[in-house]
PDB file of C-alpha atoms in Angstrom:
ATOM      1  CA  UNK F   1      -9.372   5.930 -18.122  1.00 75.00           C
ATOM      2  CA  UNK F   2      -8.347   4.044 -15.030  1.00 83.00           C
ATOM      3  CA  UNK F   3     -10.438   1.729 -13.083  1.00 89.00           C
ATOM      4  CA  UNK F   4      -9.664   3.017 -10.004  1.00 93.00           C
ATOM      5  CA  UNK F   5      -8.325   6.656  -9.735  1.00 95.00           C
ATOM      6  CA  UNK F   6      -6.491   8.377  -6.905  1.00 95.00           C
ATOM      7  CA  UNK F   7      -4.668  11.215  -6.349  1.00 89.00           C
ATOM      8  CA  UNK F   8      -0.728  10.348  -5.791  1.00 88.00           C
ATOM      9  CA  UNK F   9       0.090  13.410  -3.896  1.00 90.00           C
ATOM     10  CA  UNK F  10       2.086  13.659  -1.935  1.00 94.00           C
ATOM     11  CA  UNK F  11      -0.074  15.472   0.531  1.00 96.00           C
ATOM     12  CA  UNK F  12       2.042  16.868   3.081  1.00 97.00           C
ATOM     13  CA  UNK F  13       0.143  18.279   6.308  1.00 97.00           C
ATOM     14  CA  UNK F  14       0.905  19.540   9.695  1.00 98.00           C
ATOM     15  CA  UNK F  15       0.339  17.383  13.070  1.00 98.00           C
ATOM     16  CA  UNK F  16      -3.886  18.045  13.801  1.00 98.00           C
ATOM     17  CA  UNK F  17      -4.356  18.726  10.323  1.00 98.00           C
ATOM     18  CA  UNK F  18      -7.608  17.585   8.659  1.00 98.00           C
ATOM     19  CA  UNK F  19      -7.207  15.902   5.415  1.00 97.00           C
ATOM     20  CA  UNK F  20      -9.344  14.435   2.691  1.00 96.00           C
ATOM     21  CA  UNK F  21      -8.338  11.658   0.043  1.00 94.00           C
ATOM     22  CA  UNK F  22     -10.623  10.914  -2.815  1.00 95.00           C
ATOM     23  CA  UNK F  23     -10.900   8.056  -5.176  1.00 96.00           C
ATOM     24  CA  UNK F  24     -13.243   7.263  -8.531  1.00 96.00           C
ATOM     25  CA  UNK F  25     -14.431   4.219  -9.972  1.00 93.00           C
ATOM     26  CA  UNK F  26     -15.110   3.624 -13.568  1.00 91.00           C
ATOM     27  CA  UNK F  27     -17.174   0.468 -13.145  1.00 86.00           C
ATOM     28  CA  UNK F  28     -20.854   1.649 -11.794  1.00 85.00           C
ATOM     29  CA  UNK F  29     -21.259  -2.023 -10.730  1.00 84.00           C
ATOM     30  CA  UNK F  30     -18.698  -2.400  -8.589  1.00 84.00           C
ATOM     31  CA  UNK F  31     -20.061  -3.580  -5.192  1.00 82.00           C
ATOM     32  CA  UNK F  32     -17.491  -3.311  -1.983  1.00 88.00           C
ATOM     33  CA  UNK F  33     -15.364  -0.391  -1.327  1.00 92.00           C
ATOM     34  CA  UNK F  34     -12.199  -0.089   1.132  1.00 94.00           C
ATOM     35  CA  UNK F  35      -9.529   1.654   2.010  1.00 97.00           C
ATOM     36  CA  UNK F  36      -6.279  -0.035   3.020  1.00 97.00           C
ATOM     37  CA  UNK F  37      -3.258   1.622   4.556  1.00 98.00           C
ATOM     38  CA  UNK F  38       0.538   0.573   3.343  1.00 97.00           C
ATOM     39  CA  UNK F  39       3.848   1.859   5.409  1.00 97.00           C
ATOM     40  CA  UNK F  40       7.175   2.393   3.247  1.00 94.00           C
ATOM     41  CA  UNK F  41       8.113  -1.004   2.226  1.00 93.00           C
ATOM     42  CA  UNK F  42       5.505  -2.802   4.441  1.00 96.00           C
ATOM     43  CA  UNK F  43       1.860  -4.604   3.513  1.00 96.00           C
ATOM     44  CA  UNK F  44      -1.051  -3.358   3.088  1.00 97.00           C
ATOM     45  CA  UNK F  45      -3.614  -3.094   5.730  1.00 96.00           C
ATOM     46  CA  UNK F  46      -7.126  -2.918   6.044  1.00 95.00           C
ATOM     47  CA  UNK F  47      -7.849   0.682   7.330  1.00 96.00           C
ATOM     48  CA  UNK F  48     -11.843   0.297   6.818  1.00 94.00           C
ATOM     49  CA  UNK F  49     -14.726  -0.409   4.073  1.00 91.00           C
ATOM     50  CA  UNK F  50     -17.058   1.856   2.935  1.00 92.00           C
ATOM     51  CA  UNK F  51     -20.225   1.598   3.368  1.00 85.00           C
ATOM     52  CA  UNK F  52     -23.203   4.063   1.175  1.00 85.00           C
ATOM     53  CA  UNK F  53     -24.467   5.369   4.283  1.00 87.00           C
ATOM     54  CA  UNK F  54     -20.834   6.287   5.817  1.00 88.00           C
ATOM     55  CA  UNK F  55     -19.059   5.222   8.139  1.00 92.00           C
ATOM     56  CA  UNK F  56     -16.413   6.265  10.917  1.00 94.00           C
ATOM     57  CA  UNK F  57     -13.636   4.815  13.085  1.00 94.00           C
ATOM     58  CA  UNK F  58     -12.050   7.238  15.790  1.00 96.00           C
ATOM     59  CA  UNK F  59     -10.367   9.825  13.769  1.00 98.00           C
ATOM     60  CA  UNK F  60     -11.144   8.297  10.029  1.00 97.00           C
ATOM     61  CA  UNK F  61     -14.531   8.618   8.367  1.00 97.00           C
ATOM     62  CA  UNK F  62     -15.151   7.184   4.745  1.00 96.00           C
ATOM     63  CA  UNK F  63     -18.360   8.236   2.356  1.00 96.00           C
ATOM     64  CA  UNK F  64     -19.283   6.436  -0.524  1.00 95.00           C
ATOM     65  CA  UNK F  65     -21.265   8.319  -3.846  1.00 94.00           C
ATOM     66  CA  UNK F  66     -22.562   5.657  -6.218  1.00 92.00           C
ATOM     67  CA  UNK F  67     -24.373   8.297  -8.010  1.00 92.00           C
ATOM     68  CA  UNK F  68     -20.559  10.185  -8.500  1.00 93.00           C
ATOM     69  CA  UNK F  69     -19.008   6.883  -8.689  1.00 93.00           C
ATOM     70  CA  UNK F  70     -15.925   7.976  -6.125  1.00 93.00           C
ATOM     71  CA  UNK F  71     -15.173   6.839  -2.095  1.00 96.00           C
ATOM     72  CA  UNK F  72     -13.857   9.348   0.255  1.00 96.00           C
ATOM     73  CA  UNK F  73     -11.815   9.260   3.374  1.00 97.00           C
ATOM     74  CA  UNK F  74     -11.171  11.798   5.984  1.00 97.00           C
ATOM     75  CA  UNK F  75      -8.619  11.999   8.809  1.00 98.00           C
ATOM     76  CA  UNK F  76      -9.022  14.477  11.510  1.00 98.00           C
ATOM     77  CA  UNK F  77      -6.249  15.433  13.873  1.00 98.00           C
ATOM     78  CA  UNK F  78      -3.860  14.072  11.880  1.00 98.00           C
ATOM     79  CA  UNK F  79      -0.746  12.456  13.528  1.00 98.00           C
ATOM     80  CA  UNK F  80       2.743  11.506  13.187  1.00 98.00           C
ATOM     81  CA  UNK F  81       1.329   8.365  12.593  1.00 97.00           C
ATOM     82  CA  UNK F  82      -0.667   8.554  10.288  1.00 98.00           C
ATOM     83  CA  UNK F  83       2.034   9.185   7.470  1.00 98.00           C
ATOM     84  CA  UNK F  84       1.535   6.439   4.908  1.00 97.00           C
ATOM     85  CA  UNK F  85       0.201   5.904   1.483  1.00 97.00           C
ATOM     86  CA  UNK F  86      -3.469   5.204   1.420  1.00 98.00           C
ATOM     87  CA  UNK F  87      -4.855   2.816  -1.072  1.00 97.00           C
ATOM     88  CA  UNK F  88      -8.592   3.131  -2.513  1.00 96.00           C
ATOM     89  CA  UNK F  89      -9.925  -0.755  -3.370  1.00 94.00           C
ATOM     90  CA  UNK F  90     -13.208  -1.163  -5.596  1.00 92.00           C
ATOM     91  CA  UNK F  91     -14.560  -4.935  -5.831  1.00 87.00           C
ATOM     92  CA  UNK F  92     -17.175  -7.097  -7.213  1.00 74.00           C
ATOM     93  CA  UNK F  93     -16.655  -5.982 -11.070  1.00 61.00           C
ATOM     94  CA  UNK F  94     -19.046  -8.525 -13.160  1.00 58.00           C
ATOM     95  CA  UNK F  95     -18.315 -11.703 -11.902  1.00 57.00           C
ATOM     96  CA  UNK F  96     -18.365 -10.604  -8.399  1.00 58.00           C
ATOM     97  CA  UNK F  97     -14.786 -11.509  -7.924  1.00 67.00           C
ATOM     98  CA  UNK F  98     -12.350  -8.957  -9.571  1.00 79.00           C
ATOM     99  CA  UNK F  99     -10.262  -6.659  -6.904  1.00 88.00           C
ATOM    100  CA  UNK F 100      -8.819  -3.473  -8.414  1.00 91.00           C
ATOM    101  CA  UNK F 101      -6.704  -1.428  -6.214  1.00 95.00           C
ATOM    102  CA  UNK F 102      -5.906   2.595  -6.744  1.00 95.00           C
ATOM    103  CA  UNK F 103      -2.265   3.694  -7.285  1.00 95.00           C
ATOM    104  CA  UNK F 104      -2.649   5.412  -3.439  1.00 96.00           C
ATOM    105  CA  UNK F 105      -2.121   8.623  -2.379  1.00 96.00           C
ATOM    106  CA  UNK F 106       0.955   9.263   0.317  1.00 96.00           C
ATOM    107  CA  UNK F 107       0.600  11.209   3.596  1.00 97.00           C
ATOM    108  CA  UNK F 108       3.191  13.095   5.308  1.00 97.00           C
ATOM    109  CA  UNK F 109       2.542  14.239   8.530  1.00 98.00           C
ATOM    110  CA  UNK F 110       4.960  16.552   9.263  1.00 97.00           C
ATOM    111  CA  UNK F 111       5.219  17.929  13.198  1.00 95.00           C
TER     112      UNK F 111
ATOM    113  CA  UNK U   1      -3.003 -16.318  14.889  1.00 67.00           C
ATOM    114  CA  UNK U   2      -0.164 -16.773  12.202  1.00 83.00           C
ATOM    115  CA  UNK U   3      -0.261 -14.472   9.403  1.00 94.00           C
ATOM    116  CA  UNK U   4      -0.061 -14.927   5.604  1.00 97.00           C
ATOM    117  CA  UNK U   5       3.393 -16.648   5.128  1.00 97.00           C
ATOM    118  CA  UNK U   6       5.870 -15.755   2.409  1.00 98.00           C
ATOM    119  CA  UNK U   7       8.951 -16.824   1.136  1.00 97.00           C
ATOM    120  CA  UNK U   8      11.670 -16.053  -0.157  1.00 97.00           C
ATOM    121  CA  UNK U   9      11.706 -12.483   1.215  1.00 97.00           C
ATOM    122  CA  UNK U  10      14.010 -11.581  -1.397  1.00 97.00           C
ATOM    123  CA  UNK U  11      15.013 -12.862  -4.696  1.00 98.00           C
ATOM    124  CA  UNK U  12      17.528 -11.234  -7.479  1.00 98.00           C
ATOM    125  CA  UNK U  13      17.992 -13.413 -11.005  1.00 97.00           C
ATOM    126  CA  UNK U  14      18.960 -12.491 -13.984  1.00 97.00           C
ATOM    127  CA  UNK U  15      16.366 -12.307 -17.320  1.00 96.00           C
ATOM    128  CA  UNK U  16      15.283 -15.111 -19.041  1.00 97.00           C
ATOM    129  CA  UNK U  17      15.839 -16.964 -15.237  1.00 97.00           C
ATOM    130  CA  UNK U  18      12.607 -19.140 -13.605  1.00 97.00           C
ATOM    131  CA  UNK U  19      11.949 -17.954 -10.108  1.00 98.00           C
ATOM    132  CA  UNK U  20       9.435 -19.284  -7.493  1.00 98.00           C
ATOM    133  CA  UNK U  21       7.575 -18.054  -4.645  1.00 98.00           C
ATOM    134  CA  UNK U  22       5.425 -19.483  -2.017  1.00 97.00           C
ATOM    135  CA  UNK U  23       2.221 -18.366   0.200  1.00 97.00           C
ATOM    136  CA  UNK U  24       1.155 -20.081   3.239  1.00 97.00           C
ATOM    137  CA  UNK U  25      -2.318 -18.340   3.893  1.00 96.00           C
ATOM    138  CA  UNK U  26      -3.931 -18.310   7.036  1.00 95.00           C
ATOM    139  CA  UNK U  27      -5.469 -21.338   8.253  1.00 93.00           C
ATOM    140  CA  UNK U  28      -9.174 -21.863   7.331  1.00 91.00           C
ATOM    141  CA  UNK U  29      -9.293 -19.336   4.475  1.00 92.00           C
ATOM    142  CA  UNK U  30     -10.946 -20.096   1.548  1.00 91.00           C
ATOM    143  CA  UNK U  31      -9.652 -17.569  -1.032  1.00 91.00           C
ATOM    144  CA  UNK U  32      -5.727 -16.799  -1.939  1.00 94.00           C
ATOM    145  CA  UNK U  33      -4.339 -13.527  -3.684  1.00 95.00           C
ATOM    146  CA  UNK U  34      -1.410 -12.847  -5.676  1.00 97.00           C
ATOM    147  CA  UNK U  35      -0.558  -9.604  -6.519  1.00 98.00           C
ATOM    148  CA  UNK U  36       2.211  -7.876  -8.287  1.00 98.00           C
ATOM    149  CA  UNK U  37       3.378  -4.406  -7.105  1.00 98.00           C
ATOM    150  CA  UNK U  38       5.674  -1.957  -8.618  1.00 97.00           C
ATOM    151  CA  UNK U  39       7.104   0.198  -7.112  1.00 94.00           C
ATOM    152  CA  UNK U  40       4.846   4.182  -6.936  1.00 91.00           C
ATOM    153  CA  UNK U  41       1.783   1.952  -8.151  1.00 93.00           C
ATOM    154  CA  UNK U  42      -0.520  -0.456  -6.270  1.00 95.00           C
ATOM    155  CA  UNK U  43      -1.141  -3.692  -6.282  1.00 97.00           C
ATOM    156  CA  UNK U  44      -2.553  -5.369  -9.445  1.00 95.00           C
ATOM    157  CA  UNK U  45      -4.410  -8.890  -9.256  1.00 94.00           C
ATOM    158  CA  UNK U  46      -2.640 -11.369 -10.932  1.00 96.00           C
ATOM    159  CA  UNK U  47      -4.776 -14.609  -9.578  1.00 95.00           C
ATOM    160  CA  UNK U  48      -7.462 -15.434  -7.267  1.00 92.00           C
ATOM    161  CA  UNK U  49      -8.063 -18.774  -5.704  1.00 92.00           C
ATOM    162  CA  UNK U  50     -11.239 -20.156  -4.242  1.00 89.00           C
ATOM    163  CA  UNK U  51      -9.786 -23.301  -2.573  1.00 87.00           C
ATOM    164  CA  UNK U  52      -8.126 -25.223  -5.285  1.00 84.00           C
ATOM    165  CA  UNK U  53     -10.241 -23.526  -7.805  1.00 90.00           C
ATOM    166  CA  UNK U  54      -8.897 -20.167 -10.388  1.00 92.00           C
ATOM    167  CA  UNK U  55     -11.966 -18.054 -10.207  1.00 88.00           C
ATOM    168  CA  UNK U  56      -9.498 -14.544 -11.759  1.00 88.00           C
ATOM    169  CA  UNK U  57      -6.827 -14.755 -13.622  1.00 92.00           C
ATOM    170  CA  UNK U  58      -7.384 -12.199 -16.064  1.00 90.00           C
ATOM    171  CA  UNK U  59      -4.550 -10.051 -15.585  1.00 91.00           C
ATOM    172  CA  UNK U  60      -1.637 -12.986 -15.330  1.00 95.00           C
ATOM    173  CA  UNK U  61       0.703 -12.879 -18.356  1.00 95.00           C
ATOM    174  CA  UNK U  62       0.304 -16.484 -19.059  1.00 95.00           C
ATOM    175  CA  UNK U  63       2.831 -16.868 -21.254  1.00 96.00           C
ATOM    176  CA  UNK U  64       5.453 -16.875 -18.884  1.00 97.00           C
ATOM    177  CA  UNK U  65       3.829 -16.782 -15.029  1.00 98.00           C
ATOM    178  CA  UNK U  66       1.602 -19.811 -13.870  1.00 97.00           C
ATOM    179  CA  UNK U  67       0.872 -20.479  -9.832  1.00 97.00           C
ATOM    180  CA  UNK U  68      -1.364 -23.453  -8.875  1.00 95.00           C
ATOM    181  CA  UNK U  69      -2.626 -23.775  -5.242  1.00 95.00           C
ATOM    182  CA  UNK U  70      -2.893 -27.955  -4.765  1.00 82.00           C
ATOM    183  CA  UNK U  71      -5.048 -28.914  -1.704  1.00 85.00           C
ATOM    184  CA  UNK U  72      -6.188 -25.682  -1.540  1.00 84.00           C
ATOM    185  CA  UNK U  73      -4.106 -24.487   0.993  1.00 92.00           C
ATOM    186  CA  UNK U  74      -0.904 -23.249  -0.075  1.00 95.00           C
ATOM    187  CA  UNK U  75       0.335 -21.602  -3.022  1.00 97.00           C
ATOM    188  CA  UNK U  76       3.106 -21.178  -5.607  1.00 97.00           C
ATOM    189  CA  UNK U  77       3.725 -18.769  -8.175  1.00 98.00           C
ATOM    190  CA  UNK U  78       6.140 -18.877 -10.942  1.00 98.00           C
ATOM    191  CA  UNK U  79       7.808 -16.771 -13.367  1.00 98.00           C
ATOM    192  CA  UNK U  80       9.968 -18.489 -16.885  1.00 97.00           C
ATOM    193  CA  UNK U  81      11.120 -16.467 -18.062  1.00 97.00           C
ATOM    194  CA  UNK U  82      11.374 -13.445 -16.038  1.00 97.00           C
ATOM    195  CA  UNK U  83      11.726 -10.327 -17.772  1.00 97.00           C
ATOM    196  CA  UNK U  84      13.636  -7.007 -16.556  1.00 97.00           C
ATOM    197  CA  UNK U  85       9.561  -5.617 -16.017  1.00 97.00           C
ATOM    198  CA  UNK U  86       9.061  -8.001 -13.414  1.00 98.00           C
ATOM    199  CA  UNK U  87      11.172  -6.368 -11.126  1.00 98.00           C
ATOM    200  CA  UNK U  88       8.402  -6.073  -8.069  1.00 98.00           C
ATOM    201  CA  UNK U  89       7.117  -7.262  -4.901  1.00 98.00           C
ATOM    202  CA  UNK U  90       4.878  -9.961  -5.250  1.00 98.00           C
ATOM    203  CA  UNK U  91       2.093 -10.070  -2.617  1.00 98.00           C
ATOM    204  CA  UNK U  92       0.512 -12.859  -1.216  1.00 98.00           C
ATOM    205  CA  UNK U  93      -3.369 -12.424   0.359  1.00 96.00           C
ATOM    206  CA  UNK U  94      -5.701 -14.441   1.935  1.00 95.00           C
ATOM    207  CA  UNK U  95      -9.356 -14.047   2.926  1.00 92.00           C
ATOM    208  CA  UNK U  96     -12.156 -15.817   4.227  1.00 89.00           C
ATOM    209  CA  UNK U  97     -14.279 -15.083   1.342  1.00 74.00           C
ATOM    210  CA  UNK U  98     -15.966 -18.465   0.319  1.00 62.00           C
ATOM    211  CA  UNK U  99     -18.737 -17.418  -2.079  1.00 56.00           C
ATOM    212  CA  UNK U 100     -18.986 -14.442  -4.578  1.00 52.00           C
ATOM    213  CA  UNK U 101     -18.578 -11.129  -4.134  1.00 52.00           C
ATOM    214  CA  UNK U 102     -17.537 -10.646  -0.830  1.00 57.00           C
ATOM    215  CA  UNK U 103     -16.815  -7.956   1.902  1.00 64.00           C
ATOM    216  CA  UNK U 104     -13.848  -9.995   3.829  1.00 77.00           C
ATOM    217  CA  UNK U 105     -10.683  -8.287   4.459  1.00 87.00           C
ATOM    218  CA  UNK U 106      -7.842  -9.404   2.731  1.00 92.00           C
ATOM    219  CA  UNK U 107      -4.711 -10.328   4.962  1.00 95.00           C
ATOM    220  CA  UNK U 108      -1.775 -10.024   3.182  1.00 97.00           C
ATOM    221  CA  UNK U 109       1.839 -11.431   4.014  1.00 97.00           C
ATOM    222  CA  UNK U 110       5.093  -9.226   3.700  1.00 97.00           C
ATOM    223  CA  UNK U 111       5.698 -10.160   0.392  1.00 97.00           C
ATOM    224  CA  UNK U 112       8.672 -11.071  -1.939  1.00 98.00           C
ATOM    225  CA  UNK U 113      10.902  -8.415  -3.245  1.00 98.00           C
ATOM    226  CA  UNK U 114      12.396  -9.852  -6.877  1.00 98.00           C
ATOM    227  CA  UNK U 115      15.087  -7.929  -8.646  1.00 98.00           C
ATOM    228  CA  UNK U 116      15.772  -8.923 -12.349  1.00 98.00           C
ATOM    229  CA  UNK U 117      19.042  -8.278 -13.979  1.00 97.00           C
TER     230      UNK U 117
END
């Protein structure tokens, strides 16, 4: 089993679409969770960490489940925009250090 | 504020070939990245630097790739001999981080985009 497991996709939605991405950890002491955002042939980007009790910026909200071991992110009213692949990031495996990114999952918003 | 720095942008050799790449983090952080990404998959961790100081290098093949960040600010990583499999971009991150753990974004720079032949 993966460390960190994500749906590829592709999800393909149209423009004002809600959408939901999930992603499970293996590692129940992993201790920070993210979710970073990577255009075609670009860097990734922080989109936003996840925090247990939720959390939400604009149109994005993330949710965290220790007890399920998986992170969640939802976009509402998708955009044209917002077409990228979405990467799931667990830290802090024992030794507090380790970083393991997801595969991602890739959005197309379509108009 | 200038970003994570990278160079070369792109690099094509031919197996059993050394390459090099170098990261200029952002000023005043602590902790440096390199990752390797192939292409469809995400990034995987090859080292982590707290200043000067390896504190993850678990998943570098160190038979063949090494990187050593002197002075604790910049960073090189290299490959000898490169293999067809290394075909990938190699990422470059920095972060503020300077203790365990950690909740700091990571900054990453645009990466080098090696071919081998």
């Amino acid at each position: 089993r993966k460390e960190v497991e994500q749906d590829p996709g592709p999800f393909n939605v149209p423009e004002g679409a809600t959408v939901a991405f999930n992603c499970t950890y293996s590692n129940s002491a992993s201790q920070s969770f993210f979710w970073y955002r990577q255009d075609c042939r670009k860097e990734p980007k922080l989109l936003m960490s996840v925090y247990s009790s939720g959390n939400e910026d604009g149109r994005f909200t993330a949710q965290l489940n220790r007890a399920s071991q998986y992170i969640s992110l939802l976009i509402r009213d998708s955009k044209l925009s917002d077409s990228a692949t979405y990467l799931c990031v667990v830290k802090g495996f024992p030794g507090g250090f380790k970083t393991i990114f997801g595969a991602g999952t890739r959005l197309f918003v379509k108009a | 504020e200038a970003g994570v720095a990278q160079s070369p942008r792109y690099k094509i050799i031919e197996k059993r070939q050394s390459v090099a790449f170098w990261c200029n983090p952002i000023s005043g952080h602590a902790t440096l990245y390199w990752y390797q990404q192939i292409l469809g998959q995400g990034p995987k961790l090859l080292i982590q630097f707290q200043n000067n100081g390896v504190v993850d290098d678990s998943q570098l093949p160190k038979d063949r790739f090494s990187a050593e960040r002197l002075k604790g600010v910049d960073s090189t990583l290299k490959i000898q001999p490169a293999k067809l499999e290394d075909s990938a971009v190699y990422l470059c991150a920095s972060s503020l981080m300077k203790g365990a753990g950690g909740t700091d974004t990571q900054y990453f720079g645009p990466g080098t985009r090696l071919t081998v032949l």
